[in-house]
Short mmCIF file of C-alpha atoms in Angstrom, two decimals:
data_model
loop_
_atom_site.label_atom_id
_atom_site.label_comp_id
_atom_site.label_asym_id
_atom_site.label_seq_id
_atom_site.Cartn_x
_atom_site.Cartn_y
_atom_site.Cartn_z
CA GLN I 6 93.63 -5.82 42.91
CA VAL I 7 90.13 -7.38 42.91
CA GLN I 8 87.35 -5.36 44.45
CA LEU I 9 83.66 -6.68 44.41
CA VAL I 10 81.00 -3.94 45.00
CA GLU I 11 77.39 -5.00 46.09
CA SER I 12 74.56 -2.64 45.81
CA GLY I 13 71.09 -2.58 45.61
CA GLY I 14 69.94 -3.73 48.71
CA GLY I 15 67.31 -2.26 51.33
CA LEU I 16 63.83 -2.56 52.86
CA VAL I 17 61.03 -4.53 51.53
CA GLN I 18 57.30 -6.08 52.16
CA ALA I 19 57.10 -9.52 52.09
CA GLY I 20 56.21 -10.39 48.56
CA GLY I 21 58.36 -7.82 46.91
CA SER I 22 61.61 -7.64 44.34
CA LEU I 23 65.39 -6.35 44.81
CA LYS I 24 67.92 -6.49 42.76
CA LEU I 25 71.15 -6.76 44.19
CA SER I 26 74.03 -5.44 41.76
CA CYS I 27 78.30 -6.87 42.03
CA ALA I 28 80.65 -4.62 40.29
CA ALA I 29 83.35 -6.16 39.45
CA SER I 30 86.91 -4.61 38.82
CA GLY I 31 89.91 -6.73 38.73
CA ARG I 32 88.66 -9.81 37.62
CA THR I 33 86.87 -10.34 34.76
CA VAL I 34 83.31 -11.94 35.62
CA SER I 35 82.92 -14.37 32.74
CA GLY I 36 86.23 -16.32 33.42
CA TYR I 37 85.52 -17.06 36.74
CA ALA I 38 82.84 -18.68 39.18
CA MET I 39 81.02 -15.77 40.86
CA GLY I 40 78.26 -16.59 43.91
CA TRP I 41 76.36 -14.75 46.10
CA PHE I 42 75.92 -15.61 49.97
CA ARG I 43 74.05 -14.35 52.65
CA ARG I 44 74.08 -14.09 56.60
CA ALA I 45 71.53 -13.72 58.72
CA PRO I 46 71.74 -12.03 62.53
CA GLY I 47 72.85 -15.42 64.52
CA LYS I 48 73.31 -17.88 61.79
CA GLU I 49 76.19 -19.05 59.35
CA ARG I 50 76.66 -17.74 56.40
CA GLU I 51 74.74 -19.39 53.64
CA PHE I 52 75.07 -20.45 50.18
CA VAL I 53 72.57 -18.59 47.40
CA ALA I 54 73.55 -18.67 44.15
CA ALA I 55 76.52 -19.29 41.84
CA ILE I 56 77.32 -18.81 38.29
CA ARG I 57 80.18 -19.62 36.07
CA TRP I 58 79.92 -19.84 32.25
CA SER I 59 76.71 -21.35 31.29
CA ILE I 60 76.37 -23.30 34.44
CA ILE I 61 74.03 -21.76 37.10
CA THR I 62 72.88 -22.70 40.42
CA HIS I 63 71.13 -22.32 43.07
CA ALA I 64 70.06 -22.95 46.42
CA ASP I 65 67.38 -25.02 47.24
CA ASN I 66 65.09 -22.65 49.53
CA VAL I 67 65.78 -19.65 46.90
CA LYS I 68 65.11 -22.17 43.74
CA GLY I 69 61.76 -20.46 41.48
CA ARG I 70 62.31 -17.36 43.82
CA PHE I 71 65.54 -15.46 43.32
CA ILE I 72 67.82 -15.76 39.90
CA ILE I 73 71.92 -15.19 38.89
CA SER I 74 72.78 -14.14 35.78
CA ARG I 75 75.58 -11.91 34.79
CA ASP I 76 76.47 -9.16 32.23
CA ASN I 77 79.75 -9.06 30.74
CA GLY I 78 79.72 -6.01 29.33
CA LYS I 79 78.88 -3.92 32.57
CA ASN I 80 81.31 -6.75 34.23
CA THR I 81 78.75 -7.34 36.83
CA VAL I 82 77.01 -10.32 38.67
CA TYR I 83 72.82 -9.90 39.89
CA LEU I 84 70.90 -11.59 41.95
CA GLN I 85 67.20 -10.48 40.99
CA MET I 86 65.45 -11.67 44.32
CA SER I 87 61.44 -12.14 43.83
CA SER I 88 58.27 -13.27 46.21
CA LEU I 89 61.20 -11.78 49.29
CA LYS I 90 60.41 -13.43 52.50
CA PRO I 91 61.34 -12.45 56.30
CA GLU I 92 63.55 -15.14 56.37
CA ASP I 93 65.56 -13.62 53.25
CA THR I 94 66.22 -10.85 55.63
CA ALA I 95 70.44 -10.78 55.55
CA VAL I 96 73.19 -9.35 54.75
CA TYR I 97 73.70 -10.00 51.13
CA TYR I 98 77.82 -11.12 49.96
CA CYS I 99 79.69 -11.23 46.25
CA ALA I 100 82.10 -13.55 45.86
CA SER I 101 84.71 -14.43 43.42
CA ARG I 102 86.83 -17.87 43.05
CA SER I 103 90.08 -16.83 42.41
CA SER I 104 91.16 -18.61 39.12
CA MET I 105 89.36 -19.35 35.85
CA LEU I 106 89.81 -23.48 35.92
CA TYR I 107 88.28 -23.66 39.52
CA SER I 108 84.58 -24.80 39.35
CA ILE I 109 80.98 -23.16 40.63
CA SER I 110 80.81 -23.93 44.42
CA THR I 111 78.48 -24.06 47.01
CA TYR I 112 81.32 -23.36 49.51
CA ALA I 113 82.23 -19.94 50.82
CA TYR I 114 85.98 -21.14 52.06
CA ASP I 115 86.22 -21.76 48.08
CA TYR I 116 85.98 -18.89 46.97
CA ASP I 117 88.75 -16.13 47.77
CA ASP I 118 88.04 -13.03 46.96
CA TRP I 119 84.59 -11.10 48.53
CA GLY I 120 82.09 -7.84 48.93
CA ARG I 121 81.57 -5.93 51.73
CA GLY I 122 77.76 -7.15 51.39
CA THR I 123 74.61 -5.41 51.35
CA GLN I 124 71.43 -5.32 54.33
CA VAL I 125 68.36 -6.78 52.40
CA THR I 126 65.81 -6.34 55.20
CA VAL I 127 62.22 -8.21 54.61
CA SER I 128 59.38 -6.87 56.58
CA SER I 129 56.84 -9.09 57.50
#
């Protein structure tokens, strides 16, 4: 059974930084496409970043501010967030595709396993 557990969210002032973690069990993060998504109040779930092997992609609205990375030894995926803005306020979710054959995707419906999310609030 796959479990994804996010942590690291919190309240931060605009311009600040946070680092989110997604600890995985039941699946080796190094072999699967892993993604970060977010959902702001009243909005649709939105792609943030994804990683598979050495392939990395970030959404345009976080490029240059957020960085996704992976620690294979800890079986954990990270999202380093810098220069945070109030519009980054959302619940952030970690997700995994279910087959090592699947490539990176920016679409939430391509991901089969999800964490419960961690709240990030950026004050102005």
